[in-house]
XYZ file of N, CA and C in Angstrom:
765
model
N 0.800 -1.101 0.002
C 0.041 0.107 -0.044
C 1.322 1.340 0.170
N 0.372 2.417 -1.079
C 1.419 3.547 -1.218
C 1.321 4.205 0.333
N 1.930 4.842 0.568
C 2.200 5.860 1.881
C 1.331 7.046 1.616
N 0.398 6.841 3.128
C -0.100 7.823 2.801
C 0.754 9.615 2.488
N -0.077 10.865 2.282
C 0.853 11.859 2.117
C 0.825 12.681 2.986
N 0.666 12.320 4.106
C 0.910 12.952 5.383
C 1.692 12.657 6.228
N 2.578 11.412 5.576
C 3.608 10.696 6.278
C 4.853 11.019 6.877
N 5.247 12.170 6.022
C 5.996 12.831 6.521
C 5.815 14.126 6.862
N 4.538 14.857 7.678
C 3.682 16.023 7.925
C 4.221 15.972 9.592
N 4.384 17.292 9.839
C 5.029 17.780 10.809
C 3.589 18.388 11.607
N 3.359 18.674 13.355
C 2.014 19.416 13.413
C 1.519 18.293 14.751
N 0.549 19.332 15.117
C 0.140 18.109 16.000
C -0.793 16.960 15.854
N -0.492 15.889 16.363
C -0.672 14.304 15.866
C -2.308 13.985 16.130
N -2.992 14.955 17.039
C -4.525 14.785 16.673
C -5.318 15.679 15.413
N -4.637 16.777 15.768
C -5.211 17.791 14.107
C -5.022 16.723 13.022
N -3.822 15.879 12.878
C -3.438 15.356 11.392
C -4.415 14.450 11.510
N -4.541 13.403 12.684
C -5.315 12.211 12.305
C -6.887 12.916 12.200
N -7.409 13.689 12.617
C -8.354 13.803 12.399
C -8.685 14.582 10.777
N -7.856 15.429 10.587
C -7.731 15.458 8.924
C -7.672 14.263 8.000
N -7.172 13.754 8.611
C -6.932 12.071 8.050
C -8.374 11.541 7.823
N -9.027 11.380 8.705
C -10.357 10.817 9.009
C -11.133 11.458 8.122
N -11.410 12.441 8.035
C -12.507 13.563 7.127
C -11.735 13.109 5.589
N -10.371 13.091 5.383
C -10.072 12.168 4.224
C -10.918 11.276 3.730
N -10.693 10.252 4.433
C -10.835 8.493 4.498
C -12.670 9.189 4.410
N -13.596 9.775 4.986
C -15.128 9.766 4.696
C -15.019 10.041 3.576
N -14.417 11.356 2.536
C -14.316 12.050 1.739
C -14.230 11.009 0.388
N -13.601 10.485 0.420
C -13.184 9.453 -0.245
C -14.306 8.279 -0.647
N -14.671 7.951 0.636
C -15.495 6.881 0.542
C -16.864 7.170 -0.231
N -17.091 8.313 0.549
C -18.413 9.155 -0.219
C -18.599 9.091 -1.929
N -17.286 9.762 -2.072
C -17.413 9.821 -3.707
C -17.154 8.226 -4.136
N -16.760 7.005 -3.736
C -16.579 6.361 -4.371
C -17.811 5.560 -4.238
N -18.402 5.411 -2.849
C -19.583 5.027 -3.274
C -20.738 5.029 -3.792
N -20.748 6.485 -3.878
C -21.601 7.346 -5.087
C -21.546 7.319 -6.423
N -20.142 6.743 -6.636
C -19.314 6.658 -8.222
C -19.411 7.781 -8.737
N -18.891 8.712 -8.371
C -18.945 9.963 -8.753
C -17.223 10.597 -8.809
N -16.123 9.187 -8.199
C -14.829 9.326 -8.563
C -14.811 8.928 -9.713
N -13.247 9.729 -10.588
C -13.109 9.364 -11.629
C -11.874 8.061 -11.709
N -11.377 7.505 -12.862
C -10.226 6.998 -12.760
C -9.047 7.562 -12.239
N -8.459 7.170 -11.614
C -8.036 6.073 -10.993
C -8.390 5.711 -9.308
N -9.511 6.639 -9.246
C -10.330 6.688 -7.853
C -10.307 7.494 -7.205
N -10.661 7.596 -5.998
C -10.571 8.781 -4.973
C -9.379 9.114 -4.231
N -9.406 7.587 -3.419
C -8.609 7.838 -2.270
C -7.482 8.064 -2.483
N -6.500 8.464 -1.307
C -5.279 9.336 -1.555
C -5.257 10.310 -2.537
N -5.630 11.217 -3.208
C -5.078 12.050 -3.889
C -6.443 13.124 -4.265
N -6.119 14.210 -5.028
C -6.959 15.058 -5.053
C -8.111 14.438 -5.920
N -8.915 14.098 -5.712
C -10.275 13.404 -6.166
C -10.630 14.026 -7.802
N -10.427 13.227 -9.082
C -10.836 13.910 -10.582
C -12.354 13.312 -10.119
N -13.392 14.415 -10.542
C -14.967 14.043 -9.714
C -15.552 14.013 -11.169
N -16.611 13.565 -10.806
C -17.453 13.303 -12.429
C -18.366 15.301 -12.397
N -18.487 15.834 -13.330
C -18.606 17.168 -13.043
C -17.641 18.181 -13.456
N -16.494 17.815 -13.111
C -15.104 18.388 -12.897
C -14.989 19.983 -14.427
N -15.987 19.106 -15.706
C -15.740 20.483 -16.747
C -16.659 21.125 -16.611
N -17.682 20.570 -15.700
C -18.957 21.509 -16.024
C -18.315 22.798 -15.285
N -17.703 22.359 -13.439
C -17.437 23.074 -12.474
C -16.831 24.282 -13.361
N -15.550 23.579 -14.204
C -14.600 24.505 -14.918
C -15.115 25.597 -15.561
N -16.156 25.143 -16.315
C -17.214 25.895 -17.116
C -17.808 27.269 -16.371
N -18.203 26.968 -15.009
C -18.895 27.829 -13.787
C -17.769 29.171 -13.573
N -16.839 28.314 -13.124
C -15.533 28.949 -12.694
C -15.579 30.125 -13.967
N -15.716 29.874 -15.121
C -15.026 30.584 -16.408
C -16.035 31.778 -16.456
N -17.132 31.905 -15.742
C -18.310 32.561 -15.617
C -18.017 33.399 -14.885
N -17.109 33.523 -13.851
C -16.868 34.538 -12.481
C -16.043 35.652 -12.959
N -16.368 36.351 -12.302
C -15.546 38.063 -12.274
C -14.214 37.476 -12.139
N -13.726 37.061 -11.109
C -12.159 36.582 -10.542
C -11.263 35.974 -11.826
N -12.351 35.140 -12.329
C -11.428 34.798 -14.008
C -11.362 35.762 -14.772
N -12.449 36.165 -15.348
C -12.518 37.280 -16.124
C -11.411 38.150 -16.071
N -11.287 38.575 -15.162
C -10.494 39.251 -14.652
C -8.929 38.837 -14.417
N -8.295 37.905 -14.273
C -7.309 36.867 -14.340
C -6.350 36.955 -15.800
N -5.236 37.188 -15.836
C -4.485 37.156 -16.534
C -3.461 36.003 -16.514
N -3.170 35.789 -15.695
C -2.010 34.932 -14.913
C -2.434 33.951 -14.126
N -2.484 32.850 -14.067
C -2.924 31.507 -12.594
C -1.814 30.997 -12.556
N -1.851 30.677 -10.988
C -1.132 29.552 -10.279
C -2.209 28.465 -10.163
N -2.034 26.898 -10.621
C -3.080 26.484 -10.788
C -2.093 25.010 -10.125
N -3.181 24.069 -9.231
C -2.299 23.043 -9.116
C -2.351 21.693 -10.423
N -1.392 20.708 -10.077
C -1.359 19.704 -11.494
C -2.502 19.184 -11.385
N -3.350 18.887 -10.243
C -4.192 17.498 -10.606
C -4.943 17.179 -11.543
N -5.599 15.888 -11.627
C -6.495 15.816 -12.975
C -7.922 16.702 -12.872
N -8.290 16.323 -11.199
C -9.379 17.233 -11.320
C -9.124 18.663 -11.981
N -8.310 19.644 -11.403
C -8.562 21.117 -12.165
C -7.695 20.843 -13.674
N -7.665 20.003 -14.400
C -6.981 19.517 -15.769
C -8.140 20.892 -16.917
N -9.510 20.376 -16.436
C -10.340 21.415 -17.237
C -10.338 22.855 -16.886
N -9.579 23.451 -15.761
C -10.002 24.483 -15.206
C -8.318 24.803 -16.495
N -7.124 24.335 -16.032
C -6.129 24.718 -16.944
C -6.109 24.813 -18.396
N -7.039 23.816 -19.196
C -7.289 23.757 -20.160
C -7.917 25.084 -20.683
N -8.985 25.592 -19.677
C -9.563 26.583 -20.003
C -9.079 27.475 -19.978
N -8.451 28.258 -19.198
C -7.254 29.137 -18.756
C -6.302 29.449 -20.006
N -5.830 28.368 -20.431
C -4.784 28.328 -21.876
C -5.857 28.576 -23.075
N -7.015 27.983 -23.193
C -7.979 28.391 -24.303
C -8.391 30.289 -24.317
N -8.307 30.531 -23.072
C -8.889 31.851 -22.740
C -7.556 32.948 -22.916
N -6.524 32.413 -23.297
C -5.220 33.072 -23.578
C -4.566 33.485 -22.202
N -4.927 32.872 -20.974
C -4.261 33.413 -19.871
C -2.854 32.393 -19.713
N -1.660 32.990 -19.031
C -0.480 32.526 -18.551
C -0.895 31.398 -17.262
N -0.630 29.998 -17.277
C -0.401 29.050 -16.234
C 0.658 28.701 -15.682
N 0.836 29.083 -14.102
C 1.574 28.638 -13.820
C 1.521 27.160 -13.109
N 1.792 25.717 -13.374
C 1.621 24.984 -12.470
C 2.536 24.155 -11.979
N 1.760 23.615 -10.634
C 3.137 23.576 -9.839
C 4.059 21.880 -10.101
N 4.813 21.879 -10.114
C 5.516 20.476 -10.488
C 5.202 19.069 -9.280
N 4.753 18.138 -9.755
C 4.104 17.338 -8.613
C 4.731 16.906 -7.627
N 4.065 17.450 -6.914
C 5.070 17.481 -5.446
C 6.401 18.394 -4.724
N 6.574 19.281 -5.903
C 7.388 20.544 -5.749
C 8.932 19.660 -5.866
N 8.836 18.961 -6.716
C 10.250 17.693 -6.988
C 11.374 18.116 -7.356
N 11.247 19.393 -8.062
C 12.140 19.956 -9.188
C 12.747 20.980 -8.539
N 14.089 21.216 -8.988
C 14.705 22.650 -8.374
C 13.969 23.956 -8.695
N 13.424 23.620 -10.059
C 13.082 24.994 -10.621
C 11.234 24.248 -10.549
N 10.355 24.839 -9.423
C 9.060 24.214 -9.056
C 7.873 24.367 -9.748
N 7.878 24.713 -10.771
C 6.998 25.573 -11.415
C 6.853 25.350 -13.300
N 5.742 24.538 -13.802
C 5.958 24.475 -15.186
C 5.310 26.101 -15.457
N 5.708 26.788 -16.647
C 5.179 27.990 -17.269
C 4.571 27.845 -18.769
N 3.275 27.448 -18.637
C 2.221 27.325 -19.860
C 1.573 28.771 -20.624
N 2.763 29.128 -21.218
C 2.183 30.278 -22.522
C 1.380 30.068 -23.243
N 0.303 30.563 -23.448
C -0.663 29.970 -24.356
C -0.574 30.503 -25.946
N 0.425 31.356 -25.798
C 0.903 31.819 -27.441
C 1.822 30.765 -28.056
N 2.786 29.966 -26.752
C 3.653 28.986 -27.062
C 3.381 27.616 -26.401
N 2.788 27.084 -27.139
C 2.206 25.843 -26.731
C 3.265 24.654 -27.129
N 4.085 24.818 -28.623
C 4.882 24.178 -29.177
C 3.968 23.122 -29.998
N 2.873 23.166 -30.232
C 1.927 22.469 -31.483
C 1.078 21.966 -30.294
N 0.677 21.938 -29.317
C -0.209 20.951 -28.580
C -1.333 22.026 -28.404
N -2.570 21.268 -28.464
C -3.906 22.115 -28.344
C -4.024 22.225 -26.601
N -4.785 23.392 -26.071
C -4.694 23.835 -24.942
C -4.933 22.269 -23.517
N -5.890 21.572 -24.595
C -6.028 20.145 -23.739
C -4.853 19.501 -23.399
N -3.891 19.221 -24.362
C -2.962 18.687 -24.492
C -1.908 19.377 -23.572
N -1.546 20.502 -23.793
C -0.628 20.804 -22.922
C -0.622 21.355 -21.694
N -2.085 21.222 -21.159
C -2.479 21.520 -19.558
C -2.876 20.099 -18.970
N -2.088 19.061 -19.516
C -1.948 17.905 -18.607
C -0.878 17.655 -18.342
N -0.305 17.086 -17.437
C 0.627 16.689 -16.312
C 1.745 16.251 -17.050
N 1.738 15.234 -18.381
C 2.536 14.813 -19.001
C 2.662 16.171 -20.411
N 1.638 16.354 -20.823
C 1.472 17.568 -21.558
C 2.350 18.957 -21.251
N 2.376 19.430 -19.852
C 3.161 20.571 -19.370
C 4.607 20.167 -19.712
N 5.036 19.075 -19.401
C 6.386 18.448 -18.882
C 7.077 19.180 -20.688
N 6.481 18.789 -22.023
C 6.962 18.770 -22.927
C 6.502 20.783 -23.808
N 5.112 20.898 -23.156
C 4.768 22.210 -23.957
C 5.069 23.171 -23.204
N 5.639 23.166 -21.871
C 6.149 24.214 -20.881
C 7.314 23.946 -20.520
N 7.829 24.957 -20.098
C 9.254 24.853 -19.195
C 9.401 25.363 -17.845
N 10.137 24.591 -17.226
C 9.965 25.228 -15.630
C 11.054 25.929 -15.084
N 10.327 26.816 -14.531
C 10.854 28.143 -13.417
C 11.065 28.173 -12.258
N 12.312 28.513 -12.098
C 12.637 28.855 -10.984
C 11.576 30.113 -10.296
N 11.004 29.919 -8.507
C 9.914 30.784 -8.014
C 10.385 32.872 -8.541
N 11.516 32.488 -8.498
C 12.177 33.907 -8.711
C 11.798 34.500 -10.279
N 11.631 33.490 -10.921
C 11.398 34.362 -12.681
C 9.684 33.834 -12.780
N 8.913 33.776 -11.672
C 7.549 33.689 -12.206
C 7.319 35.417 -11.981
N 6.104 35.735 -12.778
C 5.340 36.932 -12.548
C 4.021 36.930 -11.873
N 3.910 37.991 -11.514
C 2.549 37.920 -9.707
C 1.261 37.410 -10.877
N 0.627 36.774 -9.616
C -0.343 35.936 -10.304
C -1.649 36.616 -9.652
N -2.609 36.659 -10.573
C -3.893 37.344 -10.584
C -5.053 36.218 -9.567
N -4.669 34.918 -10.008
C -5.661 34.270 -9.276
C -5.214 32.899 -8.723
N -5.356 32.644 -7.875
C -4.518 30.817 -7.328
C -5.807 30.011 -7.203
N -5.733 28.927 -7.914
C -6.304 27.613 -8.017
C -5.836 26.310 -7.659
N -6.458 26.078 -6.547
C -6.194 25.300 -5.358
C -6.794 23.709 -5.103
N -6.202 22.719 -5.632
C -7.209 21.607 -5.401
C -7.204 21.245 -4.179
N -8.411 20.397 -3.712
C -8.873 19.944 -2.165
C -9.567 18.741 -2.564
N -9.264 18.177 -0.956
C -10.177 16.984 -0.967
C -11.869 17.168 -0.227
N -11.965 18.284 0.910
C -12.926 18.903 1.416
C -12.788 20.087 1.540
N -13.619 20.996 1.385
C -13.939 21.935 1.670
C -15.354 22.602 2.431
N -15.370 23.928 3.062
C -15.987 24.131 3.756
C -16.877 25.397 3.159
N -17.882 25.749 2.949
C -18.906 27.273 2.737
C -18.018 28.454 3.390
N -17.379 28.206 4.601
C -16.700 29.679 5.088
C -15.275 29.619 4.452
N -14.728 28.944 3.476
C -13.276 28.659 2.843
C -12.366 27.813 3.435
N -12.641 27.124 4.352
C -11.233 25.968 4.732
C -11.480 25.106 3.902
N -10.569 24.502 3.640
C -9.720 23.503 2.573
C -9.172 22.314 3.398
N -9.265 21.229 2.758
C -8.292 20.398 3.059
C -7.821 19.360 1.951
N -6.303 19.442 1.976
C -5.706 18.737 0.635
C -5.654 17.193 1.134
N -4.621 16.683 0.493
C -4.467 15.335 0.345
C -3.404 15.042 1.594
N -2.936 16.009 2.207
C -2.156 15.914 3.297
C -0.504 16.453 3.340
N -0.091 16.352 1.756
C 1.209 16.685 1.731
C 1.677 18.210 1.943
N 0.886 19.308 1.862
C 1.062 20.477 2.363
C 1.179 21.246 1.253
N 1.525 20.693 0.314
C 2.258 21.095 -1.089
C 1.260 22.465 -1.470
N 0.185 22.864 -1.277
C -0.397 24.138 -1.635
C -0.305 24.866 -0.524
N -0.425 24.759 0.411
C 0.140 25.739 1.649
C 1.797 26.282 1.148
N 2.310 24.896 1.118
C 3.950 25.968 0.682
C 4.090 26.495 -0.120
N 3.601 26.311 -1.309
C 3.275 26.715 -2.444
C 3.311 28.379 -2.444
N 1.550 28.336 -1.775
C 1.321 29.977 -1.492
C 2.736 30.531 -0.821
N 2.498 29.847 0.245
C 3.880 30.361 1.185
C 4.844 31.188 0.481
N 5.555 30.329 -0.061
C 6.973 30.713 -0.745
C 5.824 31.954 -2.041
N 5.354 31.785 -2.602
C 4.789 32.842 -3.702
C 4.805 34.229 -2.896
N 3.548 33.991 -2.006
C 3.853 35.326 -0.993
C 5.006 36.308 -0.534
N 5.871 35.205 0.376
C 7.082 35.603 0.296
C 8.122 36.531 -0.980
N 7.488 35.826 -1.990
C 8.534 36.278 -3.015
C 7.633 37.664 -4.475
N 6.400 37.972 -3.437
C 5.746 38.683 -3.947
C 5.064 38.684 -5.224
N 4.276 37.105 -5.135
C 3.699 36.966 -6.412
C 2.182 36.533 -6.103
N 1.588 36.538 -5.288
C 0.522 36.916 -4.807
C 0.721 37.746 -3.313
N -0.545 38.285 -3.089
C -1.276 39.348 -2.234
C -2.306 38.617 -1.288
N -1.900 39.406 -0.230
C -3.740 39.585 0.718
C -4.625 38.851 0.087
N -4.882 40.086 -1.244
C -6.025 40.156 -2.111
C -6.043 39.348 -3.502
N -5.116 38.798 -3.332
C -4.824 37.752 -4.688
C -6.240 35.979 -4.055
N -7.358 36.524 -5.212
C -8.500 35.349 -4.910
C -7.812 33.697 -4.967
N -8.198 33.317 -4.048
C -8.055 31.543 -4.031
C -9.149 31.063 -4.353
N -9.326 30.230 -5.296
C -10.706 29.261 -5.674
C -10.585 27.770 -6.041
N -11.397 27.010 -5.734
C -11.346 25.670 -6.346
C -12.351 24.884 -6.995
N -12.048 24.108 -7.735
C -13.419 22.957 -8.180
C -13.645 22.299 -7.725
N -14.825 21.876 -7.032
C -15.283 20.546 -6.265
C -16.262 20.106 -6.631
N -16.624 18.614 -6.248
C -18.061 18.176 -6.186
C -19.164 18.471 -4.771
N -20.038 18.493 -4.873
C -20.614 18.792 -3.769
C -20.642 17.457 -3.093
N -20.087 16.380 -3.015
C -19.986 15.737 -1.948
C -18.614 15.890 -1.299
N -17.471 16.527 -1.770
C -16.286 17.207 -0.817
C -17.034 18.654 -0.275
N -18.065 18.793 -0.527
C -18.523 19.742 0.494
C -18.794 19.673 1.974
N -18.381 20.004 3.068
C -18.620 19.264 4.466
C -18.913 20.328 5.317
N -19.350 20.319 6.682
C -19.635 21.061 7.729
C -18.110 21.705 8.654
N -17.528 20.864 8.503
C -16.276 21.731 9.291
C -14.915 20.672 9.090
N -13.923 21.147 9.150
C -12.060 21.101 8.719
C -11.626 21.284 9.977
N -11.017 21.027 10.567
C -10.014 21.088 11.412
C -8.761 22.001 10.740
N -8.595 23.162 11.629
C -7.258 23.774 10.349
C -6.425 24.416 11.520
N -4.857 24.877 10.630
C -3.775 25.366 11.608
C -3.993 27.007 10.945
N -2.936 27.876 11.632
C -2.762 28.757 11.144
C -2.147 29.038 9.547
N -1.022 28.318 9.099
C -0.635 28.295 7.876
C -1.924 27.693 6.943
N -2.466 26.913 7.259
C -3.744 26.624 6.101
C -4.411 27.784 5.185
N -4.563 27.712 3.761
C -4.526 28.987 2.800
C -6.013 28.212 3.144
N -6.995 29.278 2.965
C -8.426 29.515 3.123
C -8.746 30.203 1.363
N -9.874 29.883 1.264
C -10.710 30.129 -0.086
C -11.624 31.176 -0.236
N -11.482 31.805 -1.115
C -12.314 32.714 -1.630
C -13.594 32.184 -2.221
N -13.775 31.517 -3.105
C -14.194 30.846 -4.096
C -14.593 29.480 -4.051
N -15.762 28.712 -3.581
C -15.940 27.394 -4.252
C -16.864 26.980 -5.438
N -16.136 26.250 -6.562
C -17.221 26.133 -7.165
C -17.504 24.410 -7.529
N -18.831 24.359 -7.796
C -19.288 22.918 -8.028
C -19.450 22.704 -9.351
N -20.062 21.642 -9.644
C -21.157 21.533 -11.056
C -22.091 22.132 -11.022
N -22.716 22.279 -9.862
C -24.077 22.999 -9.590
C -24.659 24.363 -9.034
N -23.324 25.280 -8.297
C -23.272 26.047 -7.842
C -21.841 26.782 -7.786
N -21.849 28.210 -7.962
C -20.990 28.986 -7.054
C -21.060 29.605 -5.751
N -20.045 29.337 -5.037
C -20.421 29.947 -3.767
C -18.806 31.100 -3.261
N -19.857 32.078 -2.826
C -18.666 32.856 -2.140
C -18.228 32.688 -0.788
N -16.869 32.260 -0.378
C -16.942 31.908 1.065
C -16.827 33.261 2.147
N -17.208 33.049 3.152
C -16.868 34.243 4.148
C -15.696 34.300 4.487
N -14.328 34.800 4.254
C -13.220 34.636 4.640
C -13.098 35.453 5.850
N -12.607 35.023 7.053
C -12.030 35.683 8.224
C -10.634 36.678 7.908
N -10.427 37.189 9.001
C -9.151 38.862 8.866
C -7.934 37.499 8.318
N -7.696 37.844 7.083
C -6.344 37.491 5.990
C -5.183 37.502 7.254
N -4.099 36.762 6.772
C -2.878 36.540 7.642
C -1.898 36.588 6.844
N -1.147 37.039 6.789
C 0.597 36.592 5.672
C 1.199 35.278 6.084
N 1.117 34.409 4.938
C 1.074 33.311 5.260
C 2.768 33.011 4.967
N 3.348 32.339 6.065
C 4.890 32.003 6.223
C 5.309 30.446 5.913
N 6.086 29.983 5.518
C 6.804 28.694 5.812
C 7.016 27.990 7.363
N 5.940 27.223 7.449
C 6.095 26.909 9.354
C 7.172 25.559 9.528
N 8.334 26.367 9.206
C 9.300 25.653 9.553
C 9.326 24.662 10.563
N 8.986 25.148 12.136
C 8.702 24.218 13.071
C 7.580 23.121 12.747
N 6.722 22.891 11.461
C 6.027 21.773 11.647
C 6.326 20.910 10.369
N 7.723 20.904 9.860
C 8.436 20.081 8.700
C 9.394 19.420 8.672
N 9.211 18.390 8.912
C 10.225 17.547 9.299
C 11.140 17.323 8.101
N 12.463 16.689 8.763
C 13.594 16.762 7.725
C 13.183 15.937 6.615
N 12.592 14.781 7.212
C 12.220 14.211 5.487
C 11.547 15.006 4.375
N 10.459 15.616 4.725
C 9.853 16.400 4.083
C 10.538 17.692 3.396
N 11.391 18.482 4.248
C 12.260 19.570 3.301
C 13.413 18.879 2.997
N 14.244 17.770 2.651
C 14.951 17.253 2.147
C 14.412 16.793 0.626
N 13.095 16.613 0.537
C 12.305 15.955 -0.353
C 11.907 17.109 -1.620
N 12.069 18.127 -1.053
C 11.571 19.242 -2.012
C 12.955 20.556 -1.949
N 13.239 20.404 -3.133
C 14.872 21.334 -3.288
C 14.160 22.351 -3.069
N 13.619 22.936 -3.534
C 13.057 24.457 -3.324
C 13.239 24.847 -1.792
N 12.610 23.776 -0.684
C 12.766 24.080 0.696
C 14.473 23.608 1.233
N 14.489 22.779 0.965
C 16.055 22.754 1.354
C 17.146 23.474 0.827
N 16.974 23.911 0.018
C 17.833 25.256 -0.420
C 17.641 26.544 0.305
N 16.271 26.784 0.695
C 16.165 27.585 1.661
C 16.644 27.417 3.184
N 16.643 26.469 3.734
C 16.914 26.056 4.723
C 18.126 26.248 5.026
N 19.384 25.651 3.845
C 20.645 26.165 3.974
C 20.986 27.486 4.323
N 20.087 28.392 3.453
C 20.424 29.665 3.462
C 19.719 30.507 5.016
N 18.899 29.860 5.154
C 18.257 30.440 6.769
C 19.617 29.766 7.790
N 20.296 28.650 7.709
C 21.145 28.399 8.473
C 22.590 28.882 8.039
N 22.512 29.373 7.299
C 24.163 29.802 6.909
C 24.905 31.000 7.573
N 26.073 31.224 7.957
C 26.095 32.235 8.991
C 26.170 33.555 8.332
């Protein structure tokens, strides 16, 4: 059995356990209701039935129409979002899965996709061919952040698959001045992923907008905080698996 994504996570064990229990409930619900697409819901940001319809709903929002540059997660559930962004002439920065490269983002330029269609270029495989990897320092400011979620609440709390990558991407981008307090954060999910409550900690990214195949919901966000990398909650294993973090820790420890 593959390791859970939170196997190398730090933080309060009770909170981690509560989050994992909620993930298991949502994954089971999607599977039982046959609303998860191949290869299944468990242990991932689930690709859900109706993802294209949710992407079209997002396309109709003001935050989408006002955005020229997006930062988007690489999961299959948001593939239709990335596709439509390129179709609409938007630049897309797509995170390299698990931030596993020294340059942790793919740059997808809608005017230069190497002969590939927006659909082809916006897949994980296609992005590696149609785009190029870039360092955080080479990114342009972002108008809209699209985050993948396992579960969400209507007041804007989100739960990822446990790796903490969305929160890390956001904190690094904020520190680099690429996103600000007013940069909208949105997601597309199935209605079965909308839950009543999610245990959160200070560094968890909150949502401004959640979109399902059936509705568009503006979240009630509390006072925004300046995100920062929670170094005390990162294990050595996690830091060393992400070149970006490993290099930043070396800089922090340098005399």
